[in-house]
PDB file of C-alpha atoms in Angstrom:
ATOM      1  CA  MET O   2    -136.958   6.259  24.120  1.00 79.00           C
ATOM      2  CA  PRO O   3    -138.374   7.992  21.022  1.00 90.00           C
ATOM      3  CA  HIS O   4    -141.763   6.734  19.971  1.00 94.00           C
ATOM      4  CA  THR O   5    -144.560   7.326  17.489  1.00 95.00           C
ATOM      5  CA  THR O   6    -148.267   6.538  17.735  1.00 96.00           C
ATOM      6  CA  ALA O   7    -149.940   4.665  14.874  1.00 98.00           C
ATOM      7  CA  THR O   8    -153.512   3.511  14.243  1.00 97.00           C
ATOM      8  CA  VAL O   9    -153.938   0.079  12.648  1.00 97.00           C
ATOM      9  CA  GLY O  10    -155.328   0.461   9.124  1.00 96.00           C
ATOM     10  CA  SER O  11    -155.731  -3.167   8.031  1.00 94.00           C
ATOM     11  CA  ALA O  12    -159.285  -4.503   8.071  1.00 92.00           C
ATOM     12  CA  VAL O  13    -158.133  -7.769   9.686  1.00 92.00           C
ATOM     13  CA  GLY O  14    -155.890  -5.999  12.165  1.00 94.00           C
ATOM     14  CA  LEU O  15    -152.295  -7.085  12.658  1.00 94.00           C
ATOM     15  CA  GLN O  16    -152.765 -10.787  12.016  1.00 91.00           C
ATOM     16  CA  ALA O  17    -150.928 -13.144   9.616  1.00 88.00           C
ATOM     17  CA  ARG O  18    -150.070 -11.239   6.432  1.00 92.00           C
ATOM     18  CA  PRO O  19    -150.031  -7.679   7.863  1.00 95.00           C
ATOM     19  CA  ALA O  20    -147.928  -8.812  10.854  1.00 95.00           C
ATOM     20  CA  SER O  21    -145.473 -10.535   8.529  1.00 95.00           C
ATOM     21  CA  ILE O  22    -145.127  -7.458   6.298  1.00 96.00           C
ATOM     22  CA  ILE O  23    -144.393  -5.253   9.314  1.00 97.00           C
ATOM     23  CA  ALA O  24    -141.930  -7.724  10.869  1.00 97.00           C
ATOM     24  CA  ASP O  25    -140.048  -8.027   7.573  1.00 97.00           C
ATOM     25  CA  ALA O  26    -139.849  -4.234   7.210  1.00 97.00           C
ATOM     26  CA  VAL O  27    -138.513  -3.830  10.755  1.00 97.00           C
ATOM     27  CA  ALA O  28    -135.973  -6.621  10.215  1.00 96.00           C
ATOM     28  CA  GLU O  29    -134.725  -4.840   7.087  1.00 96.00           C
ATOM     29  CA  LEU O  30    -134.097  -1.706   9.152  1.00 96.00           C
ATOM     30  CA  GLY O  31    -131.753  -3.718  11.358  1.00 95.00           C
ATOM     31  CA  ILE O  32    -132.566  -1.887  14.587  1.00 95.00           C
ATOM     32  CA  PRO O  33    -134.296  -3.047  17.774  1.00 96.00           C
ATOM     33  CA  MET O  34    -137.941  -1.918  17.735  1.00 97.00           C
ATOM     34  CA  THR O  35    -140.934  -2.715  19.882  1.00 97.00           C
ATOM     35  CA  LEU O  36    -144.692  -2.281  19.618  1.00 97.00           C
ATOM     36  CA  ARG O  37    -147.203  -1.917  22.435  1.00 95.00           C
ATOM     37  CA  LEU O  38    -150.825  -0.946  22.855  1.00 95.00           C
ATOM     38  CA  ASP O  39    -151.378   2.761  23.476  1.00 93.00           C
ATOM     39  CA  GLY O  40    -152.815   3.889  26.793  1.00 83.00           C
ATOM     40  CA  ARG O  41    -152.674   0.534  28.468  1.00 64.00           C
ATOM     41  CA  ASP O  42    -150.261  -1.034  30.907  1.00 79.00           C
ATOM     42  CA  THR O  43    -149.210  -3.787  28.522  1.00 79.00           C
ATOM     43  CA  PRO O  44    -145.910  -5.412  27.698  1.00 89.00           C
ATOM     44  CA  THR O  45    -143.864  -4.498  24.673  1.00 93.00           C
ATOM     45  CA  PHE O  46    -143.513  -6.901  21.768  1.00 95.00           C
ATOM     46  CA  ASP O  47    -140.559  -7.458  19.446  1.00 96.00           C
ATOM     47  CA  ALA O  48    -141.490  -5.828  16.128  1.00 97.00           C
ATOM     48  CA  THR O  49    -139.204  -8.155  14.124  1.00 96.00           C
ATOM     49  CA  SER O  50    -141.432 -11.142  14.953  1.00 96.00           C
ATOM     50  CA  SER O  51    -144.761 -11.603  13.192  1.00 96.00           C
ATOM     51  CA  MET O  52    -145.819 -13.951  16.010  1.00 96.00           C
ATOM     52  CA  GLU O  53    -145.074 -11.264  18.608  1.00 95.00           C
ATOM     53  CA  ILE O  54    -146.960  -8.649  16.554  1.00 96.00           C
ATOM     54  CA  ALA O  55    -149.981 -10.965  16.306  1.00 94.00           C
ATOM     55  CA  LYS O  56    -149.932 -11.372  20.123  1.00 92.00           C
ATOM     56  CA  LEU O  57    -150.882  -7.696  20.401  1.00 93.00           C
ATOM     57  CA  GLY O  58    -154.387  -8.620  19.269  1.00 92.00           C
ATOM     58  CA  ALA O  59    -154.554  -5.274  17.461  1.00 95.00           C
ATOM     59  CA  GLU O  60    -157.714  -4.809  15.408  1.00 96.00           C
ATOM     60  CA  LYS O  61    -158.418  -2.094  12.852  1.00 96.00           C
ATOM     61  CA  GLY O  62    -158.441   1.256  14.648  1.00 97.00           C
ATOM     62  CA  THR O  63    -156.254   0.096  17.552  1.00 96.00           C
ATOM     63  CA  ARG O  64    -153.642   2.670  18.554  1.00 97.00           C
ATOM     64  CA  LEU O  65    -150.094   1.379  18.968  1.00 97.00           C
ATOM     65  CA  ILE O  66    -146.841   2.854  20.196  1.00 96.00           C
ATOM     66  CA  VAL O  67    -143.853   2.209  17.909  1.00 97.00           C
ATOM     67  CA  GLU O  68    -140.566   2.512  19.840  1.00 96.00           C
ATOM     68  CA  SER O  69    -136.913   2.519  18.801  1.00 97.00           C
ATOM     69  CA  ASP O  70    -133.920   4.840  19.027  1.00 96.00           C
ATOM     70  CA  ASP O  71    -134.499   5.997  15.433  1.00 96.00           C
ATOM     71  CA  GLU O  72    -137.337   8.512  14.970  1.00 96.00           C
ATOM     72  CA  ASP O  73    -137.305   8.121  11.175  1.00 96.00           C
ATOM     73  CA  ALA O  74    -137.646   4.348  11.501  1.00 97.00           C
ATOM     74  CA  ASN O  75    -140.513   4.822  13.955  1.00 97.00           C
ATOM     75  CA  ALA O  76    -142.302   7.066  11.461  1.00 97.00           C
ATOM     76  CA  ALA O  77    -141.741   4.634   8.584  1.00 97.00           C
ATOM     77  CA  ILE O  78    -143.148   1.652  10.490  1.00 98.00           C
ATOM     78  CA  ALA O  79    -146.023   3.746  11.865  1.00 98.00           C
ATOM     79  CA  SER O  80    -146.929   4.668   8.290  1.00 97.00           C
ATOM     80  CA  LEU O  81    -146.875   0.994   7.321  1.00 96.00           C
ATOM     81  CA  ILE O  82    -149.095   0.067  10.285  1.00 97.00           C
ATOM     82  CA  GLU O  83    -151.586   2.743   9.247  1.00 97.00           C
ATOM     83  CA  SER O  84    -151.811   1.485   5.651  1.00 95.00           C
ATOM     84  CA  ASP O  85    -154.189  -1.202   4.408  1.00 90.00           C
ATOM     85  CA  LEU O  86    -151.846  -4.200   4.348  1.00 86.00           C
ATOM     86  CA  ASP O  87    -154.692  -6.547   3.355  1.00 77.00           C
ATOM     87  CA  GLU O  88    -154.539  -5.497  -0.278  1.00 66.00           C
ATOM     88  CA  GLU O  89    -152.329  -7.471  -2.628  1.00 55.00           C
TER      89      GLU O  89
END
């Protein structure tokens, strides 16, 4: 499956607000997408669920794998993950 690597840019990691922003963006794309920690034997998490995203425990600087069948969608969500989603 096509995938893209992204580094978490939010100071608080992917908790609460940042997780919700990402989940909403993935839901708008309307395609199945998962996130998982890079370089570790960890499960994948549904990227349309802010609760699932928060379960990753991803802090600022954590590398994630964004996976879906759409490379452009992967790149768009990776870019969002890398931005500072803590700012209003």
